[in-house]
Tab-separated table of N, CA, C and O in Angstrom:
chain	number	residue	atom	x	y	z
A	231	UNK	N	49.791	14.663	3.907
A	231	UNK	CA	50.866	13.762	3.346
A	231	UNK	C	52.283	13.731	4.111
A	231	UNK	O	52.376	14.747	4.280
A	232	UNK	N	52.587	12.658	4.241
A	232	UNK	CA	53.927	12.739	4.864
A	232	UNK	C	55.107	12.218	3.823
A	232	UNK	O	54.833	12.040	3.008
A	233	UNK	N	57.007	13.227	4.695
A	233	UNK	CA	57.761	12.535	3.736
A	233	UNK	C	57.384	10.786	2.839
A	233	UNK	O	57.598	11.341	1.722
A	234	UNK	N	57.176	10.809	3.799
A	234	UNK	CA	57.662	9.594	2.831
A	234	UNK	C	56.510	8.863	1.881
A	234	UNK	O	56.414	8.787	0.591
A	235	UNK	N	55.720	9.650	1.949
A	235	UNK	CA	54.472	9.766	0.664
A	235	UNK	C	54.527	10.835	-0.160
A	235	UNK	O	54.196	10.885	-0.890
A	236	UNK	N	56.007	11.175	0.531
A	236	UNK	CA	56.207	12.284	-0.784
A	236	UNK	C	56.576	11.685	-2.631
A	236	UNK	O	56.880	13.378	-3.041
A	237	UNK	N	56.457	10.786	-2.228
A	237	UNK	CA	57.059	10.020	-3.657
A	237	UNK	C	56.197	10.268	-4.788
A	237	UNK	O	56.961	10.016	-6.159
A	238	UNK	N	55.304	10.562	-4.332
A	238	UNK	CA	54.125	10.627	-5.444
A	238	UNK	C	53.716	11.960	-4.674
A	238	UNK	O	52.344	12.532	-3.497
A	239	UNK	N	53.828	12.905	-5.707
A	239	UNK	CA	53.633	14.136	-5.720
A	239	UNK	C	51.949	14.943	-5.084
A	239	UNK	O	50.880	13.981	-6.005
A	240	UNK	N	51.713	15.797	-3.923
A	240	UNK	CA	49.495	15.367	-3.848
A	240	UNK	C	49.034	17.049	-4.570
A	240	UNK	O	47.758	16.873	-4.625
A	241	UNK	N	50.256	17.817	-5.508
A	241	UNK	CA	49.293	18.745	-5.438
A	241	UNK	C	50.025	19.527	-7.254
A	241	UNK	O	50.220	19.533	-7.647
A	242	UNK	N	49.315	18.327	-8.297
A	242	UNK	CA	49.074	17.465	-9.822
A	242	UNK	C	48.976	19.623	-10.482
A	242	UNK	O	49.398	19.637	-11.821
A	243	UNK	N	48.180	19.532	-9.639
A	243	UNK	CA	46.982	19.953	-10.183
A	243	UNK	C	47.541	22.032	-10.272
A	243	UNK	O	46.910	22.777	-10.503
A	244	UNK	N	48.472	21.829	-10.218
A	244	UNK	CA	49.587	23.399	-9.303
A	244	UNK	C	49.979	23.474	-11.349
A	244	UNK	O	50.769	22.787	-11.303
A	245	UNK	N	50.129	24.205	-11.553
A	245	UNK	CA	50.835	24.442	-12.764
A	245	UNK	C	51.975	24.019	-12.647
A	245	UNK	O	53.246	23.655	-13.423
A	246	UNK	N	52.984	24.302	-11.515
A	246	UNK	CA	54.366	24.327	-10.943
A	246	UNK	C	54.981	22.428	-10.726
A	246	UNK	O	56.280	23.327	-10.029
A	247	UNK	N	53.985	21.807	-10.364
A	247	UNK	CA	54.017	20.761	-9.635
A	247	UNK	C	54.455	20.828	-10.270
A	247	UNK	O	54.663	19.901	-11.908
A	248	UNK	N	55.649	18.775	-9.474
A	248	UNK	CA	56.067	18.559	-10.410
A	248	UNK	C	55.171	17.014	-10.528
A	248	UNK	O	54.897	16.951	-10.475
A	249	UNK	N	56.074	16.892	-11.709
A	249	UNK	CA	54.538	16.139	-12.316
A	249	UNK	C	55.847	14.241	-12.083
A	249	UNK	O	55.404	13.857	-13.796
A	250	UNK	N	56.283	14.116	-11.783
A	250	UNK	CA	57.004	12.273	-11.708
A	250	UNK	C	55.721	11.520	-10.966
A	250	UNK	O	56.233	10.507	-10.936
A	251	UNK	N	54.867	11.725	-10.846
A	251	UNK	CA	53.603	10.765	-10.106
A	251	UNK	C	53.437	9.685	-11.593
A	251	UNK	O	53.038	8.160	-11.523
A	252	UNK	N	53.158	9.983	-12.694
A	252	UNK	CA	53.027	9.572	-13.972
A	252	UNK	C	52.320	9.432	-14.082
A	252	UNK	O	51.421	9.505	-15.319
A	253	UNK	N	51.422	10.597	-12.936
A	253	UNK	CA	49.649	11.066	-13.754
A	253	UNK	C	49.807	12.016	-15.111
A	253	UNK	O	50.140	12.613	-15.056
A	254	UNK	N	48.004	11.583	-15.093
A	254	UNK	CA	48.667	13.081	-16.559
A	254	UNK	C	48.943	14.616	-15.619
A	254	UNK	O	47.520	14.667	-14.868
A	255	UNK	N	48.755	15.881	-16.628
A	255	UNK	CA	48.681	16.805	-16.209
A	255	UNK	C	47.337	16.932	-16.301
A	255	UNK	O	46.541	16.599	-16.548
A	256	UNK	N	47.346	17.704	-14.684
A	256	UNK	CA	46.318	18.574	-14.485
A	256	UNK	C	45.248	17.244	-13.240
A	256	UNK	O	43.859	17.587	-13.030
A	257	UNK	N	45.732	15.379	-13.525
A	257	UNK	CA	44.666	14.416	-13.355
A	257	UNK	C	45.694	14.356	-11.667
A	257	UNK	O	47.084	14.047	-12.011
A	258	UNK	N	45.504	14.295	-10.929
A	258	UNK	CA	45.854	14.188	-8.988
A	258	UNK	C	46.369	12.863	-9.016
A	258	UNK	O	45.889	12.028	-10.189
A	259	UNK	N	47.825	12.624	-8.922
A	259	UNK	CA	48.237	11.212	-7.926
A	259	UNK	C	47.460	10.823	-7.244
A	259	UNK	O	46.410	10.841	-6.329
A	260	UNK	N	48.280	9.504	-7.365
A	260	UNK	CA	47.704	8.703	-6.182
A	260	UNK	C	47.210	9.071	-4.678
A	260	UNK	O	47.895	9.670	-4.839
A	261	UNK	N	46.198	8.785	-4.108
A	261	UNK	CA	46.700	8.991	-2.399
A	261	UNK	C	47.107	8.089	-2.426
A	261	UNK	O	46.365	7.465	-1.798
A	262	UNK	N	48.140	7.670	-1.722
A	262	UNK	CA	49.346	6.548	-0.862
A	262	UNK	C	48.415	6.695	1.009
A	262	UNK	O	47.870	8.060	0.951
A	263	UNK	N	48.496	5.475	0.754
A	263	UNK	CA	47.868	5.744	3.047
A	263	UNK	C	48.636	6.274	4.118
A	263	UNK	O	50.046	6.995	3.104
A	264	UNK	N	48.047	6.950	4.040
A	264	UNK	CA	48.119	8.317	5.172
A	264	UNK	C	48.761	7.225	6.619
A	264	UNK	O	49.361	8.248	7.874
A	265	UNK	N	49.654	5.911	6.693
A	265	UNK	CA	49.561	5.788	8.000
A	265	UNK	C	50.879	4.982	8.116
A	265	UNK	O	51.181	5.255	6.529
A	266	UNK	N	51.360	4.233	8.798
A	266	UNK	CA	51.911	3.278	9.241
A	266	UNK	C	51.065	2.172	7.350
A	266	UNK	O	50.722	1.899	7.698
A	267	UNK	N	52.644	1.512	7.341
A	267	UNK	CA	52.078	0.474	5.923
A	267	UNK	C	53.059	0.117	5.021
A	267	UNK	O	54.035	0.034	5.842
A	268	UNK	N	52.503	-0.833	5.285
A	268	UNK	CA	53.474	-2.326	4.227
A	268	UNK	C	53.810	-2.018	3.044
A	268	UNK	O	53.889	-0.572	2.183
A	269	UNK	N	55.313	-2.576	2.455
A	269	UNK	CA	56.238	-2.567	0.752
A	269	UNK	C	54.618	-2.836	0.444
A	269	UNK	O	54.789	-1.508	-0.559
A	270	UNK	N	53.764	-3.596	0.582
A	270	UNK	CA	52.547	-3.954	-0.931
A	270	UNK	C	51.770	-2.554	-0.130
A	270	UNK	O	51.457	-2.410	-2.277
A	271	UNK	N	51.524	-1.816	0.187
A	271	UNK	CA	50.780	-0.974	0.417
A	271	UNK	C	50.634	0.243	-0.016
A	271	UNK	O	51.094	1.473	-1.019
A	272	UNK	N	52.292	0.772	0.101
A	272	UNK	CA	53.514	1.920	-0.657
A	272	UNK	C	53.212	1.895	-1.954
A	272	UNK	O	52.864	2.084	-2.932
A	273	UNK	N	53.519	-0.605	-2.518
A	273	UNK	CA	54.003	-0.537	-3.235
A	273	UNK	C	52.345	-0.167	-5.378
A	273	UNK	O	52.768	0.728	-5.775
A	274	UNK	N	51.594	-0.661	-3.872
A	274	UNK	CA	49.971	-0.308	-4.164
A	274	UNK	C	49.872	0.712	-5.132
A	274	UNK	O	48.931	0.905	-6.406
A	275	UNK	N	49.433	2.032	-3.481
A	275	UNK	CA	49.859	3.447	-4.875
A	275	UNK	C	50.139	3.550	-5.454
A	275	UNK	O	49.775	4.430	-6.186
A	276	UNK	N	52.067	3.874	-5.255
A	276	UNK	CA	52.651	3.710	-6.702
A	276	UNK	C	52.037	3.646	-7.564
A	276	UNK	O	52.788	4.814	-8.684
A	277	UNK	N	51.924	2.364	-8.017
A	277	UNK	CA	51.588	1.406	-8.487
A	277	UNK	C	50.399	2.065	-9.540
A	277	UNK	O	50.535	2.111	-11.297
A	278	UNK	N	49.259	3.327	-9.160
A	278	UNK	CA	48.577	3.541	-10.128
A	278	UNK	C	48.664	4.275	-10.861
A	278	UNK	O	48.184	4.837	-11.608
A	279	UNK	N	50.499	5.276	-10.574
A	279	UNK	CA	49.902	6.903	-11.282
A	279	UNK	C	51.884	5.867	-12.035
A	279	UNK	O	51.998	6.531	-13.223
A	280	UNK	N	52.860	4.947	-12.526
A	280	UNK	CA	53.436	4.345	-13.078
A	280	UNK	C	54.378	3.454	-13.103
A	280	UNK	O	53.566	2.564	-11.365
A	281	UNK	N	54.742	3.011	-13.399
A	281	UNK	CA	55.328	1.190	-13.621
A	281	UNK	C	56.009	1.460	-12.274
A	281	UNK	O	57.467	1.947	-13.472
A	282	UNK	N	56.612	0.418	-11.615
A	282	UNK	CA	57.242	0.127	-10.738
A	282	UNK	C	57.034	-0.675	-10.516
A	282	UNK	O	56.466	-1.102	-9.166
A	283	UNK	N	58.678	-1.697	-10.223
A	283	UNK	CA	58.749	-2.977	-9.328
A	283	UNK	C	58.589	-3.034	-8.279
A	283	UNK	O	59.292	-1.237	-7.540
A	284	UNK	N	58.074	-3.631	-7.329
A	284	UNK	CA	58.124	-4.137	-5.982
A	284	UNK	C	59.258	-3.632	-4.883
A	284	UNK	O	59.562	-3.366	-4.272
A	285	UNK	N	60.389	-4.706	-6.076
A	285	UNK	CA	61.397	-4.750	-5.672
A	285	UNK	C	62.836	-3.960	-5.307
A	285	UNK	O	63.590	-2.710	-4.592
A	286	UNK	N	62.189	-2.367	-6.155
A	286	UNK	CA	62.762	-1.394	-6.319
A	286	UNK	C	62.041	-0.292	-4.819
A	286	UNK	O	62.867	0.188	-3.838
A	287	UNK	N	60.007	-0.753	-4.354
A	287	UNK	CA	60.172	0.563	-3.975
A	287	UNK	C	60.079	-0.177	-2.224
A	287	UNK	O	60.731	0.257	-2.009
A	288	UNK	N	60.704	-1.375	-2.239
A	288	UNK	CA	61.842	-2.238	-1.299
A	288	UNK	C	62.560	-2.286	-0.896
A	288	UNK	O	62.934	-0.949	0.295
A	289	UNK	N	63.675	-2.063	-1.342
A	289	UNK	CA	64.742	-0.921	-1.783
A	289	UNK	C	65.046	0.572	-0.969
A	289	UNK	O	65.766	0.544	0.422
A	290	UNK	N	63.843	0.523	-1.388
A	290	UNK	CA	63.861	2.646	-1.056
A	290	UNK	C	63.447	2.569	0.167
A	290	UNK	O	64.736	3.277	0.295
A	291	UNK	N	62.665	2.128	0.039
A	291	UNK	CA	62.408	2.020	1.846
A	291	UNK	C	63.189	0.823	2.858
A	291	UNK	O	63.175	2.358	3.674
A	292	UNK	N	64.342	0.512	2.408
A	292	UNK	CA	65.162	0.246	3.266
A	292	UNK	C	65.730	1.356	2.884
A	292	UNK	O	66.970	1.879	4.558
A	293	UNK	N	65.920	1.888	2.478
A	293	UNK	CA	67.402	2.564	1.958
A	293	UNK	C	66.302	3.601	2.976
A	293	UNK	O	67.822	4.888	3.883
A	294	UNK	N	65.600	4.137	2.657
A	294	UNK	CA	65.320	5.705	3.487
A	294	UNK	C	65.429	5.123	5.410
A	294	UNK	O	64.978	5.891	5.881
A	295	UNK	N	65.268	3.544	5.279
A	295	UNK	CA	64.756	3.022	7.160
A	295	UNK	C	65.722	4.012	7.140
A	295	UNK	O	66.185	4.596	8.817
A	296	UNK	N	67.703	3.086	6.591
A	296	UNK	CA	68.741	4.136	7.041
A	296	UNK	C	69.335	4.783	7.782
A	296	UNK	O	70.295	5.302	8.357
A	297	UNK	N	68.576	5.854	6.100
A	297	UNK	CA	69.288	7.430	6.774
A	297	UNK	C	68.313	8.243	7.754
A	297	UNK	O	68.318	8.995	7.232
A	298	UNK	N	66.913	7.107	8.768
A	298	UNK	CA	66.488	7.991	9.118
A	298	UNK	C	64.753	8.693	8.811
A	298	UNK	O	64.247	9.356	9.354
A	299	UNK	N	64.893	8.653	7.209
A	299	UNK	CA	63.938	9.572	6.841
A	299	UNK	C	62.544	8.323	7.491
A	299	UNK	O	61.536	9.075	7.050
A	300	UNK	N	62.278	7.691	7.542
A	300	UNK	CA	60.739	7.027	7.688
A	300	UNK	C	61.474	5.199	8.732
A	300	UNK	O	63.148	4.928	8.880
A	301	UNK	N	61.091	5.260	9.944
A	301	UNK	CA	60.627	4.518	10.680
A	301	UNK	C	60.767	3.174	9.937
A	301	UNK	O	59.229	2.882	9.594
A	302	UNK	N	61.214	2.439	10.309
A	302	UNK	CA	60.319	0.256	9.797
A	302	UNK	C	60.474	-0.083	11.564
A	302	UNK	O	61.216	0.125	12.370
A	303	UNK	N	58.439	-0.259	11.416
A	303	UNK	CA	57.786	-0.988	12.000
A	303	UNK	C	57.952	-2.295	12.192
A	303	UNK	O	57.586	-3.132	11.573
A	304	UNK	N	58.645	-3.435	13.048
A	304	UNK	CA	58.427	-4.886	12.629
A	304	UNK	C	57.743	-4.825	13.138
A	304	UNK	O	56.214	-5.174	14.583
A	305	UNK	N	56.534	-6.142	12.421
A	305	UNK	CA	54.638	-6.338	12.743
A	305	UNK	C	54.797	-8.135	12.480
A	305	UNK	O	54.822	-8.205	10.919
A	306	UNK	N	55.247	-8.795	12.497
A	306	UNK	CA	55.487	-10.137	12.281
A	306	UNK	C	56.522	-10.194	11.013
A	306	UNK	O	57.596	-10.208	12.114
A	307	UNK	N	56.223	-10.997	10.591
A	307	UNK	CA	57.270	-11.192	9.930
A	307	UNK	C	57.908	-10.010	8.471
A	307	UNK	O	58.243	-10.327	8.211
A	308	UNK	N	56.809	-8.715	9.023
A	308	UNK	CA	57.110	-8.476	8.359
A	308	UNK	C	57.493	-6.862	8.730
A	308	UNK	O	57.689	-6.694	10.248
A	309	UNK	N	57.270	-5.349	7.811
A	309	UNK	CA	57.744	-4.353	8.028
A	309	UNK	C	56.632	-3.429	7.874
A	309	UNK	O	56.045	-3.557	7.009
A	310	UNK	N	56.344	-2.424	9.770
A	310	UNK	CA	55.268	-2.008	8.330
A	310	UNK	C	56.846	-0.096	8.635
A	310	UNK	O	57.374	-0.101	8.830
A	311	UNK	N	55.976	0.589	7.274
A	311	UNK	CA	56.483	1.918	7.464
A	311	UNK	C	56.390	2.840	7.323
A	311	UNK	O	54.734	2.972	6.914
A	312	UNK	N	56.839	4.458	8.315
A	312	UNK	CA	56.068	4.886	8.321
A	312	UNK	C	57.112	6.720	8.285
A	312	UNK	O	57.669	6.480	8.634
A	313	UNK	N	56.287	7.385	7.691
A	313	UNK	CA	57.763	9.170	8.145
A	313	UNK	C	58.082	9.663	9.580
A	313	UNK	O	57.547	8.888	10.223
A	314	UNK	N	59.566	9.726	9.074
A	314	UNK	CA	59.954	9.780	10.271
A	314	UNK	C	59.239	11.414	10.951
A	314	UNK	O	59.530	11.634	11.282
A	315	UNK	N	59.393	12.193	9.861
A	315	UNK	CA	58.829	13.361	9.397
A	315	UNK	C	57.317	13.749	8.985
A	315	UNK	O	57.267	12.458	8.023
A	316	UNK	N	56.836	15.000	9.868
A	316	UNK	CA	55.179	14.660	8.438
A	316	UNK	C	56.268	16.444	7.759
A	316	UNK	O	56.682	15.948	7.284
A	317	UNK	N	54.816	16.074	6.606
A	317	UNK	CA	55.253	16.711	5.117
A	317	UNK	C	55.702	17.904	5.528
A	317	UNK	O	56.181	19.426	4.966
A	318	UNK	N	54.807	18.333	6.477
A	318	UNK	CA	54.364	20.159	6.590
A	318	UNK	C	55.980	21.029	7.227
A	318	UNK	O	56.761	21.198	7.406
A	319	UNK	N	56.356	19.463	8.476
A	319	UNK	CA	57.712	19.373	9.329
A	319	UNK	C	59.270	19.797	7.838
A	319	UNK	O	59.968	20.420	7.176
A	320	UNK	N	58.465	18.592	6.775
A	320	UNK	CA	59.553	18.495	5.149
A	320	UNK	C	59.532	19.550	4.583
A	320	UNK	O	60.379	20.156	4.329
A	321	UNK	N	58.104	20.257	4.387
A	321	UNK	CA	57.764	21.591	3.688
A	321	UNK	C	58.787	22.830	4.520
A	321	UNK	O	59.321	23.340	3.929
A	322	UNK	N	58.203	23.537	5.602
A	322	UNK	CA	58.965	23.865	5.970
A	322	UNK	C	60.122	23.833	5.918
A	322	UNK	O	61.247	25.302	5.600
A	323	UNK	N	60.979	22.686	6.475
A	323	UNK	CA	62.903	22.455	6.228
A	323	UNK	C	62.853	23.274	4.686
A	323	UNK	O	64.495	23.649	5.045
A	324	UNK	N	62.320	22.344	3.948
A	324	UNK	CA	62.905	22.731	2.750
A	324	UNK	C	63.528	24.673	1.991
A	324	UNK	O	63.604	24.775	1.781
A	325	UNK	N	62.045	24.612	2.598
A	325	UNK	CA	61.722	25.957	2.218
A	325	UNK	C	62.422	27.141	2.899
A	325	UNK	O	62.488	27.905	2.618
A	326	UNK	N	63.014	26.809	4.548
A	326	UNK	CA	63.489	27.100	4.760
A	326	UNK	C	65.469	27.102	4.092
A	326	UNK	O	66.679	27.558	4.406
A	327	UNK	N	65.894	25.860	3.896
A	327	UNK	CA	66.723	25.490	2.660
A	327	UNK	C	66.830	26.850	2.126
A	327	UNK	O	68.022	27.202	1.178
A	328	UNK	N	66.173	27.013	0.862
A	328	UNK	CA	65.640	27.271	0.098
A	328	UNK	C	66.166	28.905	0.088
A	328	UNK	O	66.973	29.437	-0.295
A	329	UNK	N	65.660	28.978	1.645
A	329	UNK	CA	65.713	30.600	1.321
A	329	UNK	C	67.349	30.858	2.178
A	329	UNK	O	67.497	31.798	1.572
A	330	UNK	N	67.912	29.706	3.070
A	330	UNK	CA	68.775	30.500	3.482
A	330	UNK	C	70.166	30.212	2.171
A	330	UNK	O	71.074	30.382	2.606
A	331	UNK	N	70.004	29.909	1.704
A	331	UNK	CA	70.518	30.507	0.109
A	331	UNK	C	71.069	31.503	-0.203
A	331	UNK	O	71.714	31.604	-1.858
A	332	UNK	N	69.899	31.879	-0.278
A	332	UNK	CA	69.890	34.217	-1.381
A	332	UNK	C	70.936	34.769	0.221
A	332	UNK	O	69.995	34.848	1.749
A	333	UNK	N	70.515	35.975	-0.292
A	333	UNK	CA	70.655	36.595	0.901
A	333	UNK	C	69.024	37.343	0.945
A	333	UNK	O	68.553	37.308	0.515
A	334	UNK	N	69.951	38.323	1.957
A	334	UNK	CA	68.698	39.039	2.706
A	334	UNK	C	67.070	40.011	1.630
A	334	UNK	O	65.894	39.438	1.788
A	335	UNK	N	67.741	40.728	1.206
A	335	UNK	CA	66.994	40.904	-0.417
A	335	UNK	C	66.648	39.987	-0.947
A	335	UNK	O	65.646	40.532	-1.537
A	336	UNK	N	67.612	39.042	-1.614
A	336	UNK	CA	66.547	38.610	-2.532
A	336	UNK	C	65.395	37.476	-1.449
A	336	UNK	O	64.843	37.094	-2.321
A	337	UNK	N	65.349	37.421	-0.515
A	337	UNK	CA	65.117	36.330	0.491
A	337	UNK	C	63.308	36.840	0.475
A	337	UNK	O	62.412	36.404	0.827
A	338	UNK	N	63.848	38.499	1.369
A	338	UNK	CA	62.702	39.254	0.784
A	338	UNK	C	61.976	39.690	-0.317
A	338	UNK	O	60.421	39.179	-0.577
A	339	UNK	N	62.529	39.195	-1.791
A	339	UNK	CA	62.262	39.168	-2.902
A	339	UNK	C	61.478	37.767	-3.121
A	339	UNK	O	60.519	37.579	-3.891
A	340	UNK	N	62.190	36.482	-2.405
A	340	UNK	CA	61.158	35.204	-2.822
A	340	UNK	C	60.035	34.981	-1.603
A	340	UNK	O	59.227	35.140	-3.019
A	341	UNK	N	59.916	36.185	-1.293
A	341	UNK	CA	58.742	35.588	-0.596
A	341	UNK	C	57.469	36.817	-0.629
A	341	UNK	O	56.459	35.724	-1.360
A	342	UNK	N	57.791	37.093	-1.186
A	342	UNK	CA	57.431	38.823	-1.954
A	342	UNK	C	56.468	38.175	-2.940
A	342	UNK	O	55.332	38.099	-3.329
A	343	UNK	N	57.259	37.514	-4.022
A	343	UNK	CA	56.932	36.367	-5.237
A	343	UNK	C	56.175	35.860	-5.285
A	343	UNK	O	54.781	35.100	-5.528
A	344	UNK	N	56.274	34.681	-4.398
A	344	UNK	CA	55.674	33.738	-3.723
A	344	UNK	C	54.329	33.848	-3.306
A	344	UNK	O	52.993	33.333	-3.332
A	345	UNK	N	54.383	34.955	-2.736
A	345	UNK	CA	52.846	35.482	-1.273
A	345	UNK	C	51.664	36.336	-2.349
A	345	UNK	O	51.238	36.083	-2.934
A	346	UNK	N	52.897	36.611	-3.751
A	346	UNK	CA	52.036	37.598	-4.590
A	346	UNK	C	50.929	35.669	-5.751
A	346	UNK	O	50.340	36.407	-6.578
A	347	UNK	N	52.001	35.683	-6.216
A	347	UNK	CA	51.818	33.570	-6.223
A	347	UNK	C	51.125	32.869	-5.863
A	347	UNK	O	50.317	31.638	-6.460
A	348	UNK	N	50.574	33.187	-4.867
A	348	UNK	CA	50.175	32.273	-3.908
A	348	UNK	C	47.939	32.238	-4.004
A	348	UNK	O	48.072	32.892	-4.599
A	349	UNK	N	47.848	30.625	-4.357
A	349	UNK	CA	46.344	31.215	-4.638
A	349	UNK	C	45.298	31.953	-3.274
A	349	UNK	O	45.685	31.934	-2.644
A	350	UNK	N	44.063	32.445	-3.314
A	350	UNK	CA	43.177	32.812	-3.074
A	350	UNK	C	43.439	31.736	-1.234
A	350	UNK	O	43.691	32.164	-0.202
A	351	UNK	N	43.056	30.953	-1.434
A	351	UNK	CA	43.180	29.645	-0.339
A	351	UNK	C	44.610	29.743	0.243
A	351	UNK	O	44.792	30.364	1.483
A	352	UNK	N	45.985	29.329	0.253
A	352	UNK	CA	46.820	29.661	0.326
A	352	UNK	C	47.250	30.679	0.945
A	352	UNK	O	47.831	31.115	1.834
A	353	UNK	N	47.029	31.951	0.305
A	353	UNK	CA	47.008	32.998	0.691
A	353	UNK	C	45.736	33.695	2.853
A	353	UNK	O	47.227	33.634	2.584
A	354	UNK	N	45.336	32.949	2.373
A	354	UNK	CA	44.666	33.260	3.676
A	354	UNK	C	44.843	31.517	4.804
A	354	UNK	O	44.458	32.472	5.932
A	355	UNK	N	45.528	31.034	4.072
A	355	UNK	CA	46.047	30.224	5.112
A	355	UNK	C	47.465	31.067	5.505
A	355	UNK	O	47.676	29.952	6.761
A	356	UNK	N	47.778	31.538	4.835
A	356	UNK	CA	49.255	31.414	5.392
A	356	UNK	C	48.511	33.101	6.598
A	356	UNK	O	49.431	33.286	7.373
A	357	UNK	N	47.485	34.191	5.367
A	357	UNK	CA	47.619	34.832	6.973
A	357	UNK	C	46.940	34.618	8.115
A	357	UNK	O	47.129	35.224	9.036
A	358	UNK	N	46.243	33.456	8.053
A	358	UNK	CA	45.463	32.641	10.076
A	358	UNK	C	47.573	32.037	10.061
A	358	UNK	O	46.887	32.160	11.450
A	359	UNK	N	47.555	31.647	9.832
A	359	UNK	CA	48.760	30.699	10.102
A	359	UNK	C	50.050	32.272	11.284
A	359	UNK	O	50.396	31.998	12.317
A	360	UNK	N	49.530	33.566	10.212
A	360	UNK	CA	50.444	34.883	10.810
A	360	UNK	C	49.871	35.267	12.057
A	360	UNK	O	50.069	35.225	13.072
A	361	UNK	N	49.043	34.726	12.892
A	361	UNK	CA	48.159	35.079	13.301
A	361	UNK	C	47.570	34.675	14.791
A	361	UNK	O	48.046	34.718	15.153
A	362	UNK	N	47.879	33.453	14.036
A	362	UNK	CA	48.424	32.221	14.754
A	362	UNK	C	49.124	32.648	15.828
A	362	UNK	O	49.968	32.375	17.192
A	363	UNK	N	50.235	33.215	15.194
A	363	UNK	CA	51.661	32.885	15.732
A	363	UNK	C	51.697	34.052	16.643
A	363	UNK	O	52.872	33.991	17.332
A	364	UNK	N	51.230	35.183	15.723
A	364	UNK	CA	51.520	36.524	16.452
A	364	UNK	C	50.662	36.217	17.738
A	364	UNK	O	50.863	37.045	19.198
A	365	UNK	N	49.509	35.157	18.619
A	365	UNK	CA	49.192	34.939	19.534
A	365	UNK	C	49.603	34.109	20.679
A	365	UNK	O	49.312	32.870	21.284
A	366	UNK	N	50.680	33.318	19.586
A	366	UNK	CA	50.697	32.284	20.082
A	366	UNK	C	50.496	30.710	20.313
A	366	UNK	O	50.015	30.655	21.641
A	367	UNK	N	49.584	30.352	19.246
A	367	UNK	CA	48.694	29.566	19.516
A	367	UNK	C	49.150	28.164	18.976
A	367	UNK	O	47.771	27.280	18.532
A	368	UNK	N	50.630	27.877	19.104
A	368	UNK	CA	50.704	26.931	17.900
A	368	UNK	C	50.963	25.982	18.809
A	368	UNK	O	51.391	25.431	19.705
């Protein structure tokens, strides 16, 4: 999932995940399109979980485009929008930003807590990513 689509969280099954999607706790948020999309498509995806005005979505997408967070692509008389960065790049940036706000000792403690509370799948993915980096296969 990309930055633009992070308007609706994807991991609502995690107990600490934000629940601003409007979906009931424990139920996944709607899955928005994974490609360049019209305002209507973004609105329809978000409207599955919450009451939101079309004009609000259009305004937010326009503002995100002006800030460089999404790309605005002319498609005839309409615009298509797509994320300027991938969700994995955004997530990595947010993690670096959060870790950058604390000293080295706190950073190490935060990383240990993160790994200690990670699901088995997340821990396996982290091990695989570290192994891949050690082999420089990225």
